[in-house]
mmCIF file of C-alpha atoms and ligand atoms in Angstrom:
data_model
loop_
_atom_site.group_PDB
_atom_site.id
_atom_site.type_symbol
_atom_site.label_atom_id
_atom_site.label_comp_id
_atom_site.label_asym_id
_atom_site.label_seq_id
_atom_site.Cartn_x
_atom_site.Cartn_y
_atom_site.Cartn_z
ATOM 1 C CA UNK A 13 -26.141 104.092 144.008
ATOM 2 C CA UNK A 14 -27.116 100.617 145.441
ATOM 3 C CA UNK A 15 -26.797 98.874 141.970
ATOM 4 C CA UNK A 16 -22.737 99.027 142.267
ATOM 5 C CA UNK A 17 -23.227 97.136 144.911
ATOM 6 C CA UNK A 18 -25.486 93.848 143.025
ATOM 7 C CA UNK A 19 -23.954 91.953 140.253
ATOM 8 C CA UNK A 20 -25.197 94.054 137.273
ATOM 9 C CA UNK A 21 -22.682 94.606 135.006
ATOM 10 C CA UNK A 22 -24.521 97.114 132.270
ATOM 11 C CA UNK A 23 -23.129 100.233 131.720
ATOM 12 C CA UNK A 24 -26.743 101.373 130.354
ATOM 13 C CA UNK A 25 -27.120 101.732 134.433
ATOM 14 C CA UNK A 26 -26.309 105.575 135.421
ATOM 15 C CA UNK A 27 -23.817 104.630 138.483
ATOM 16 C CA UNK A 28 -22.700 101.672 137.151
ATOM 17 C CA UNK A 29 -21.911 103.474 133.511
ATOM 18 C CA UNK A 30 -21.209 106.561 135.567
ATOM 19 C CA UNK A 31 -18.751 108.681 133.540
ATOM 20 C CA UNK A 32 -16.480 110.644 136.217
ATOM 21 C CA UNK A 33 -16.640 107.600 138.652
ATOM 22 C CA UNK A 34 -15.047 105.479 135.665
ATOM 23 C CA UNK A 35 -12.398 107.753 135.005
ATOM 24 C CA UNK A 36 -11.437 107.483 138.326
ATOM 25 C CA UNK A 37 -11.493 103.283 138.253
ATOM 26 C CA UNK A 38 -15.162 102.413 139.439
ATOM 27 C CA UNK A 39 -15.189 99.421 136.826
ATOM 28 C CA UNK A 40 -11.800 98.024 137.907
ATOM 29 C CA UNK A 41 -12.281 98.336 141.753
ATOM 30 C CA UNK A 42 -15.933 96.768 141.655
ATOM 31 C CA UNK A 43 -13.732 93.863 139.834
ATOM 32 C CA UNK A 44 -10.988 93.901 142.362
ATOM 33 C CA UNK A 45 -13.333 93.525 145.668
ATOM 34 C CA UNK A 46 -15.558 90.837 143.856
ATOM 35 C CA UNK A 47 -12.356 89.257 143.458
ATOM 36 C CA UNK A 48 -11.311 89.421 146.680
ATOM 37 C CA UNK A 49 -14.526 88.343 147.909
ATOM 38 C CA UNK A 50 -14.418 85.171 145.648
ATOM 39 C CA UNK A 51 -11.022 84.023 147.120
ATOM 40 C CA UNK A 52 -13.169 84.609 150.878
ATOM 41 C CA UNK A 53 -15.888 82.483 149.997
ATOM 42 C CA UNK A 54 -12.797 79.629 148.520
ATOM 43 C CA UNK A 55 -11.233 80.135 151.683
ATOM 44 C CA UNK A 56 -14.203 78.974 153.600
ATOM 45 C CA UNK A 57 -14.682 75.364 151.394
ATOM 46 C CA UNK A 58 -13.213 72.467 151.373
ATOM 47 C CA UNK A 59 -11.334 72.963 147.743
ATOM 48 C CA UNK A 60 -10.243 70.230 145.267
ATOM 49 C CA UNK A 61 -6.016 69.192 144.816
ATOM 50 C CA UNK A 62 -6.658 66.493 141.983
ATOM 51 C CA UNK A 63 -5.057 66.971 138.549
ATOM 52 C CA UNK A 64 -8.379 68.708 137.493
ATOM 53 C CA UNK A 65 -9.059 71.151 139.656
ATOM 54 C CA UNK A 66 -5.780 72.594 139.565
ATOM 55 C CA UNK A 67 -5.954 73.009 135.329
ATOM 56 C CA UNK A 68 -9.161 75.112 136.527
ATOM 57 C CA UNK A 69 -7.263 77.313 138.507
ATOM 58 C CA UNK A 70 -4.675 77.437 136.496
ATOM 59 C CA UNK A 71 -5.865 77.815 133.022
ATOM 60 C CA UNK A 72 -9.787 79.453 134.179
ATOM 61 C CA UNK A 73 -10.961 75.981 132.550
ATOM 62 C CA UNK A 74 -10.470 72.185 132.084
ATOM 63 C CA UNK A 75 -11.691 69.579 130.499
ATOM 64 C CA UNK A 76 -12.275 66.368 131.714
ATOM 65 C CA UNK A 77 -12.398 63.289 129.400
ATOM 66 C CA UNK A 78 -14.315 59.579 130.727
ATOM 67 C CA UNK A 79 -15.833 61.726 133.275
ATOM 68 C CA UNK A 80 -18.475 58.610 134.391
ATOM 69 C CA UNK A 81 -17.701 54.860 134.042
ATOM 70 C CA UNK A 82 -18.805 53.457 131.105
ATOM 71 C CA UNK A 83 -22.011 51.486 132.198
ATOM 72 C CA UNK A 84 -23.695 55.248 134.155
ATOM 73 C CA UNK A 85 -22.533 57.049 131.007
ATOM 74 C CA UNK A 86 -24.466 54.649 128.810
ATOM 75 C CA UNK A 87 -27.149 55.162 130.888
ATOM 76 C CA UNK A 88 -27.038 58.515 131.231
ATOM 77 C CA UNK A 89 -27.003 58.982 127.512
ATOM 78 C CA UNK A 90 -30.060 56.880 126.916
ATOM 79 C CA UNK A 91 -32.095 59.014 129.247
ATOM 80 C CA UNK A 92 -30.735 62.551 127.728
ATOM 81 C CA UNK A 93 -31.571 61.123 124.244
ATOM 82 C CA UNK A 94 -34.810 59.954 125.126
ATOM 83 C CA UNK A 95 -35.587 63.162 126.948
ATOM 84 C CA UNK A 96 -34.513 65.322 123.786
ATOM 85 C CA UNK A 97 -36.314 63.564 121.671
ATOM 86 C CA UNK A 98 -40.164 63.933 123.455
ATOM 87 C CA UNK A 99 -39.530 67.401 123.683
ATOM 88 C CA UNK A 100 -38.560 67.785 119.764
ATOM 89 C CA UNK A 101 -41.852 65.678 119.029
ATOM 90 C CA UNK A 102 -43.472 68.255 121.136
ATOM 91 C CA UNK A 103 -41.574 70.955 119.663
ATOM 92 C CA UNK A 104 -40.145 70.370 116.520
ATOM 93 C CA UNK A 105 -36.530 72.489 116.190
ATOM 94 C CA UNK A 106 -37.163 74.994 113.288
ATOM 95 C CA UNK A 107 -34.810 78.273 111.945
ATOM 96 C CA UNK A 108 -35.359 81.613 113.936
ATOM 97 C CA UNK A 109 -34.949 84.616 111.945
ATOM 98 C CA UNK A 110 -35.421 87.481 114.717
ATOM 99 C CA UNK A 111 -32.032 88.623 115.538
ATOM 100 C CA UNK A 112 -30.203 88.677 118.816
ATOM 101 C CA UNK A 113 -30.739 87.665 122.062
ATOM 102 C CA UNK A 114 -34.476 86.056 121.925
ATOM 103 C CA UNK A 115 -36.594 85.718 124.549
ATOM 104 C CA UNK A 116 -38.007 82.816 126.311
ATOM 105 C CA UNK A 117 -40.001 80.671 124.864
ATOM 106 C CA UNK A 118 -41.855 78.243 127.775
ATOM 107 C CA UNK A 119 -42.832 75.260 126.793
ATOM 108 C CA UNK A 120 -43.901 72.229 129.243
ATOM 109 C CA UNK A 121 -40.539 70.536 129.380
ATOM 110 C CA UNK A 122 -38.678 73.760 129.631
ATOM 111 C CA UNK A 123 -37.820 76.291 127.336
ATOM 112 C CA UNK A 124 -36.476 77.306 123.881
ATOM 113 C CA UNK A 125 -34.046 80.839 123.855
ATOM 114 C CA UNK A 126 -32.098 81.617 120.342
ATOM 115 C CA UNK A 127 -29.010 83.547 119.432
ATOM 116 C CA UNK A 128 -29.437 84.798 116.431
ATOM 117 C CA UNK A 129 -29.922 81.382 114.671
ATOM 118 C CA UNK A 130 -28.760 79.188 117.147
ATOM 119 C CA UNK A 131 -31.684 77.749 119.323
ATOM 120 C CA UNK A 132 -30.456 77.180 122.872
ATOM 121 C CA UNK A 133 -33.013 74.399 124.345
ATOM 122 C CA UNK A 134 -33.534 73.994 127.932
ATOM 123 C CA UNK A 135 -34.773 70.997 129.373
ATOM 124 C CA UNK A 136 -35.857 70.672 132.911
ATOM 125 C CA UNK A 137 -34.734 67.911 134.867
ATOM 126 C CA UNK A 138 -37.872 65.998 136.565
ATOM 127 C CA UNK A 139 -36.705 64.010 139.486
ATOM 128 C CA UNK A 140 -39.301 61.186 138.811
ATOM 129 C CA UNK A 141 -38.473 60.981 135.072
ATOM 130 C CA UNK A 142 -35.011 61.683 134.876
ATOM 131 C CA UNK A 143 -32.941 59.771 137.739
ATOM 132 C CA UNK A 144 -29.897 59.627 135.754
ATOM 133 C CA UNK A 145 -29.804 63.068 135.066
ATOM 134 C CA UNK A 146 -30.502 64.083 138.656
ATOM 135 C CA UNK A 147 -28.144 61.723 140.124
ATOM 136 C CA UNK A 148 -25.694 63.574 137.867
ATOM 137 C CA UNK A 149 -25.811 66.724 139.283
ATOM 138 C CA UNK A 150 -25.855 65.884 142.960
ATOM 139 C CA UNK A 151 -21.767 64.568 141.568
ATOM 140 C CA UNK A 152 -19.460 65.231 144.406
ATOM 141 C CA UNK A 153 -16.531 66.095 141.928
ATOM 142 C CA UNK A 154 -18.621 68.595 140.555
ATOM 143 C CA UNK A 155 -19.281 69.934 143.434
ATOM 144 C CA UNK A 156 -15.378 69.969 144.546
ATOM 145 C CA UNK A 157 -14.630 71.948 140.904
ATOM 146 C CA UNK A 158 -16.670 74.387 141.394
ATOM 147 C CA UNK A 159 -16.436 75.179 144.809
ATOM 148 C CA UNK A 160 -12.413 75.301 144.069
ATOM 149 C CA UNK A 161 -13.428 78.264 141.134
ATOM 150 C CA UNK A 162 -15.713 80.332 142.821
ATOM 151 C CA UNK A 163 -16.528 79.333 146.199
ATOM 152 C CA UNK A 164 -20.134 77.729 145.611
ATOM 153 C CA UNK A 165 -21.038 74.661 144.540
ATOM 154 C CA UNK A 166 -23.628 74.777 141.354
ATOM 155 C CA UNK A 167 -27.140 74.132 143.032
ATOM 156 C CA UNK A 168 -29.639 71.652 142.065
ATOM 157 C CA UNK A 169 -31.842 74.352 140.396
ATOM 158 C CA UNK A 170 -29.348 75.608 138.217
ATOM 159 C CA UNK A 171 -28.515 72.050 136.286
ATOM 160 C CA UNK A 172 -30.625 71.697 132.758
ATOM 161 C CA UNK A 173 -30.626 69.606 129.948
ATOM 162 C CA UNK A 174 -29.262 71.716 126.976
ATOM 163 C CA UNK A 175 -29.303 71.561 123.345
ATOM 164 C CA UNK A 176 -27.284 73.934 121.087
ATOM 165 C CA UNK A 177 -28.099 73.369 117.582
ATOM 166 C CA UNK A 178 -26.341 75.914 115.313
ATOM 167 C CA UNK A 179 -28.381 78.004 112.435
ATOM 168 C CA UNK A 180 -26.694 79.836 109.828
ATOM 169 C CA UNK A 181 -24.202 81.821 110.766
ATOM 170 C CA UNK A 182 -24.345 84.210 107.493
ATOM 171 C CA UNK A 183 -28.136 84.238 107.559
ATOM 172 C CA UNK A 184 -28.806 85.217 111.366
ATOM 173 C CA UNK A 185 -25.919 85.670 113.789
ATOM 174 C CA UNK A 186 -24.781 84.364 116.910
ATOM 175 C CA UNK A 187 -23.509 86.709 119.674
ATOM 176 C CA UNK A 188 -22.220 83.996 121.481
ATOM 177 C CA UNK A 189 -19.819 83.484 118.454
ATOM 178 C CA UNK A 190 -18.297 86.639 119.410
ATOM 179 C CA UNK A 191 -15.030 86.432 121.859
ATOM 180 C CA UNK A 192 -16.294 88.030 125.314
ATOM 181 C CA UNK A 193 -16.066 87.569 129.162
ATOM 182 C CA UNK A 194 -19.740 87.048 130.310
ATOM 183 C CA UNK A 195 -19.233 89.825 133.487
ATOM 184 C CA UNK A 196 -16.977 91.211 135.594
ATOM 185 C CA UNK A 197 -16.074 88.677 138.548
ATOM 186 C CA UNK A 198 -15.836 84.504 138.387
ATOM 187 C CA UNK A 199 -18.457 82.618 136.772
ATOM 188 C CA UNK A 200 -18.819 79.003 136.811
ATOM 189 C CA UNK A 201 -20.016 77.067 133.436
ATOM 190 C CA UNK A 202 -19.798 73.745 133.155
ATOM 191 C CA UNK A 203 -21.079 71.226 130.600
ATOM 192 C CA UNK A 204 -21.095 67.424 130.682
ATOM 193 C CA UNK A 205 -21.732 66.417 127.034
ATOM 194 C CA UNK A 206 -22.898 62.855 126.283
ATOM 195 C CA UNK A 207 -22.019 62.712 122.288
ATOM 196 C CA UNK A 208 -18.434 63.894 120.429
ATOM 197 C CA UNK A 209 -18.452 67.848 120.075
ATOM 198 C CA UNK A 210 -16.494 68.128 116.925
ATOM 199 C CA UNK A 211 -14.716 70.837 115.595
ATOM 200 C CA UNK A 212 -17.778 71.077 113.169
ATOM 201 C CA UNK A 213 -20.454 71.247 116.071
ATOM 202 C CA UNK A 214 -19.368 74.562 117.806
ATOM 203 C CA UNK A 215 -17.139 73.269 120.376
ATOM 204 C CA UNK A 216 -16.678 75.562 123.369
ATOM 205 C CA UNK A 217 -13.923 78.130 122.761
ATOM 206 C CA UNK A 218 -11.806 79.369 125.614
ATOM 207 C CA UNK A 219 -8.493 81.780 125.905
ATOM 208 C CA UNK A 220 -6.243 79.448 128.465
ATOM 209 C CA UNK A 221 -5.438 81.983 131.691
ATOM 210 C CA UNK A 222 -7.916 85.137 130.612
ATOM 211 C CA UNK A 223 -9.466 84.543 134.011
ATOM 212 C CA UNK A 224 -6.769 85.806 135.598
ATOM 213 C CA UNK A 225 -6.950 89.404 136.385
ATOM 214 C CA UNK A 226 -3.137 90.701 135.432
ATOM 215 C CA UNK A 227 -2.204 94.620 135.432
ATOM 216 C CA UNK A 228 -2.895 94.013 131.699
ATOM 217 C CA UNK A 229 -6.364 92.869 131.998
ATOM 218 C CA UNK A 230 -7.178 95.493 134.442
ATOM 219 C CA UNK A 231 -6.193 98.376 132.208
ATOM 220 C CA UNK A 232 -7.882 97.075 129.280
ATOM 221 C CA UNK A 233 -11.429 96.593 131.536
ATOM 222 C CA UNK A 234 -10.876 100.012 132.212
ATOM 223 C CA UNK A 235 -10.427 101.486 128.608
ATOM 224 C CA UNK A 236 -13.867 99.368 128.035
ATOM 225 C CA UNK A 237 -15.578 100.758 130.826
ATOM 226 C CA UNK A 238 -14.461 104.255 130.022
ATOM 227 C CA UNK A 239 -15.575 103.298 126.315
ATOM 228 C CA UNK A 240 -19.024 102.432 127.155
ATOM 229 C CA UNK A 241 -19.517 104.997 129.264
ATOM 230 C CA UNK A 242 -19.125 107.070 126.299
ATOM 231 C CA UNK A 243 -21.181 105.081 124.197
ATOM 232 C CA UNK A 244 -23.962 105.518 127.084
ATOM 233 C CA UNK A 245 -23.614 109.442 127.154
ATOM 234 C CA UNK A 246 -23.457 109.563 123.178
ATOM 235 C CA UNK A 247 -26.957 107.036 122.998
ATOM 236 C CA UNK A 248 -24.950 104.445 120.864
ATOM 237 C CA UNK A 249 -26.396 100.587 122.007
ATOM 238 C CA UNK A 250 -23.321 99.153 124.317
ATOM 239 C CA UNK A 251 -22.676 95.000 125.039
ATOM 240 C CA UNK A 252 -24.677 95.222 128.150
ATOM 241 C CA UNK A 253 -21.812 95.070 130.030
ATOM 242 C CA UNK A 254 -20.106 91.748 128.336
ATOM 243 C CA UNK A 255 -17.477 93.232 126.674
ATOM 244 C CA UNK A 256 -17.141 92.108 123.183
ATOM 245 C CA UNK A 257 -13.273 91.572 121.502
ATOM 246 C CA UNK A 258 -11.261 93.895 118.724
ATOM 247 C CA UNK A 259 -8.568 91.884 116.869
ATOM 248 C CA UNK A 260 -5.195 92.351 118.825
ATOM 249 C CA UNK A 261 -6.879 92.609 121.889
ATOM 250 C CA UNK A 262 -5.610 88.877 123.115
ATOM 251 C CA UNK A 263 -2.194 89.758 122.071
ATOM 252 C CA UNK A 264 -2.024 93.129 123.664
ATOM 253 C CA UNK A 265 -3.201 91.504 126.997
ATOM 254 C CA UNK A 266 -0.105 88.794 127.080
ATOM 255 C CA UNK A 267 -2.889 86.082 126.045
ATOM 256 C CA UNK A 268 -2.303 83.354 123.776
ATOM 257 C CA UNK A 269 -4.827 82.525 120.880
ATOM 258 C CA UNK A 270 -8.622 81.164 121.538
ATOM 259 C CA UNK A 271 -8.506 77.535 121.821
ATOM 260 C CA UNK A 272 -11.427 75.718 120.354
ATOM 261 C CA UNK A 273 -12.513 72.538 122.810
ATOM 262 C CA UNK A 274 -13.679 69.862 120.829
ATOM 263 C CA UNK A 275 -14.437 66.427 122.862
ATOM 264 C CA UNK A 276 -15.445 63.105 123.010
ATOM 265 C CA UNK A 277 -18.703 62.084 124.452
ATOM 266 C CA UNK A 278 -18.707 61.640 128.065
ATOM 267 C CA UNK A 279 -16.666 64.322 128.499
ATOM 268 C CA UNK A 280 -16.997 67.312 131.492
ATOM 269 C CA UNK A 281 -15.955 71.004 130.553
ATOM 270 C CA UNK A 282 -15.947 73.570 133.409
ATOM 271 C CA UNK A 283 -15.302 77.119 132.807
ATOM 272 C CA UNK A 284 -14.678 80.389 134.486
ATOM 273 C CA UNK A 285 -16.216 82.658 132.146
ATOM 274 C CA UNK A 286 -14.674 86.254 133.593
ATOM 275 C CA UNK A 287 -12.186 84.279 131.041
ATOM 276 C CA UNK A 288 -12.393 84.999 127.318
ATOM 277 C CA UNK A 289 -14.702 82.521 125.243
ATOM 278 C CA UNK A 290 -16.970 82.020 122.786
ATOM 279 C CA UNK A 291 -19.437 79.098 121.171
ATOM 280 C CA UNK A 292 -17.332 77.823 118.290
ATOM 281 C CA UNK A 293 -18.401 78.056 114.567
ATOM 282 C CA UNK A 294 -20.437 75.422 113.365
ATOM 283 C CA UNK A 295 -21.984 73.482 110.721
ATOM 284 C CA UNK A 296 -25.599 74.892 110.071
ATOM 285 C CA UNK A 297 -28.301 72.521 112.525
ATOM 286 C CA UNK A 298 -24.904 71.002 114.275
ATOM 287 C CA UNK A 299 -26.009 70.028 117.477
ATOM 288 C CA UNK A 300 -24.748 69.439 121.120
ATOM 289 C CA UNK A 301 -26.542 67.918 124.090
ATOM 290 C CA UNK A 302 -25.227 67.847 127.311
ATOM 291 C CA UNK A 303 -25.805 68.527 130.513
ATOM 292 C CA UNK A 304 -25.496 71.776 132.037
ATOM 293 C CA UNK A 305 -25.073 73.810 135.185
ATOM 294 C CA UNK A 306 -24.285 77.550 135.934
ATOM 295 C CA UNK A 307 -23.509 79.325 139.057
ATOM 296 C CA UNK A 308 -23.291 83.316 138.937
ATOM 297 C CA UNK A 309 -23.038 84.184 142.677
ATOM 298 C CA UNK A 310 -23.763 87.432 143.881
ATOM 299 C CA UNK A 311 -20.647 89.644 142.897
ATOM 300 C CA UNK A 312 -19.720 90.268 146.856
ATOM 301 C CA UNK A 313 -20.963 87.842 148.181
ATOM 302 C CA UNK A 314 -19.024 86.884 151.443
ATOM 303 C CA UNK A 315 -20.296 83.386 152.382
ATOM 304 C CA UNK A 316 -18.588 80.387 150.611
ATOM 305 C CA UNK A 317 -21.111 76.838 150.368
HETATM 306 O O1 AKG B 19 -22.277 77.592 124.068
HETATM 307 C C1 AKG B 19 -21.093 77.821 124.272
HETATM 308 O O2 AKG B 19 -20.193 77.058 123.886
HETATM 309 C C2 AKG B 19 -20.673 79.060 125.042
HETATM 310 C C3 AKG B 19 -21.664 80.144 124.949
HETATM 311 C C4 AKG B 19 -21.371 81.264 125.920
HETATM 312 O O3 AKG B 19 -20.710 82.212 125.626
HETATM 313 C C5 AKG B 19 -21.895 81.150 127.285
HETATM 314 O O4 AKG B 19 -22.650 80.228 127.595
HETATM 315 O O5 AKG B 19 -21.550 82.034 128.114
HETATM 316 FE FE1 FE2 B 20 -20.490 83.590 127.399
#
């Protein structure tokens, strides 16, 4: 029974996607107490007031245009360019063909993962070679965001360097095109992106206030768990536990439509992605290089830092 108790969110798991237990609410009450243990751990930090952090709480994500003065964003730029391109003359960038969720591919400045045919590259940030980069993600205001969201600052360790570029949408799909939540209690996402994310490039797609967990919201997480703990009995493959979108869905839930968040470079995005979201369509090898940091905590976790 121990797994209700860790983050896993896949209903392929026999308590987790237990049938009777889900009729009688397991999904939604494992939501509710990670919930409550979230606002716990916010309690316990010193949280953000500026403009910003309160669209995050607010909305489940803002955006944050001229994030760095102009002279450290050059910089910064510079060094993310120049670190892009020695891993792509390493590693040239070429279409993927195997379908879904790839594995990882190592590679000695990190590591290559695709959607469908979207190649997600990873980049490590090296300390000596990359002082820019790590200066950026010791940023106290990043720091204050997320610990306003979730209760937990993003750690060192969880920052990359990350390159979307987009395949062909027709040819090999993207999952992450797909409308979803990523699990079932606050996630931060944030991404710091150093060139313009048009509406061309598969700008980051988010449903304003979908992190917020309404009456609504609750009853619909419960149809879906009851739903894929049928799919689990009847041996039909499920989302994992990321539950995917049917048309009407936003509507039915009070929600407004998906907005679609292009930006200009130097420009911060942070996310709570128990909110509804998706990677944005895109022009075939469209790319987008930013920084990145993620910070899943453990669902109950108690103990804000
Ligand atoms: O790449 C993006 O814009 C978002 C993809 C996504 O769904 C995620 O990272 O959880
Ligand atoms: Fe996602």
């Amino acid at each position: 029974m121990w797994p209700i108790l860790t983050s896993a969110k896949s209903f392929d798991d026999r308590w987790i996607g237990h049938p009777t237990w889900n009729e009688r609410g397991l999904h939604v009450r494992r939501m509710q107490v990670a919930r409550w243990c979230t606002g716990v751990r916010r309690r316990q930090c010193r949280l953000a007031t500026d403009a910003a952090a309160r669209a995050l709480a607010e909305n489940g994500y803002v955006v944050v245009p001229d994030f760095l003065p102009g002279p450290a964003f050059d910089a910064l730029r510079t060094e993310l360019h120049a670190a892009a391109a020695a891993a792509e003359r390493h590693t040239p960038i070429r279409p993927n063909d195997l379908p879904g969720f790839g594995p990882k591919r190592p590679a000695p400045w990190g590591f290559d993962r695709f959607d469908g045919g979207t190649l997600n590259r990873f980049l490590r940030i090296d300390r000596d070679s990359l002082p820019r980069t790590t200066a950026f993600c010791g940023n106290a205001r990043l720091a204050g965001l997320s610990r306003t969201a979730v209760g937990m600052a993003v750690p060192r360790r969880k920052f990359w360097i990350y390159q979307t570029v987009n395949g062909d949408q027709a040819r090999n799909p993207d999952d992450q095109k797909v409308l979803h939540r990523d699990t079932f209690f606050s996630n931060i996402k944030l991404w710091y992106f150093v060139d313009p994310v048009t509406d061309e490039d598969g700008p980051f797609v988010y449903v304003p206030k979908s992190h917020i967990l309404t009456d609504a919201r609750l009853a619909w997480e419960h149809e879906q768990a009851r739903l894929a703990c049928q799919a689990r009995r009847d041996g039909t493959p499920g989302t994992g536990g990321a539950f995917r979108f049917l048309d009407g869905d936003l509507a039915t839930l009070g929600l407004g439509p998906a907005r679609p968040l292009p930006v200009a470079a130097n420009s911060l995005i942070v996310a709570d992605t128990l909110g509804f979201h998706r990677r944005g369509d895109a022009r075939a090898g469209a790319r987008r290089l930013a920084i990145f940091g993620s910070i899943r905590p453990w669902a109950f976790d108690p103990l804000g830092r």
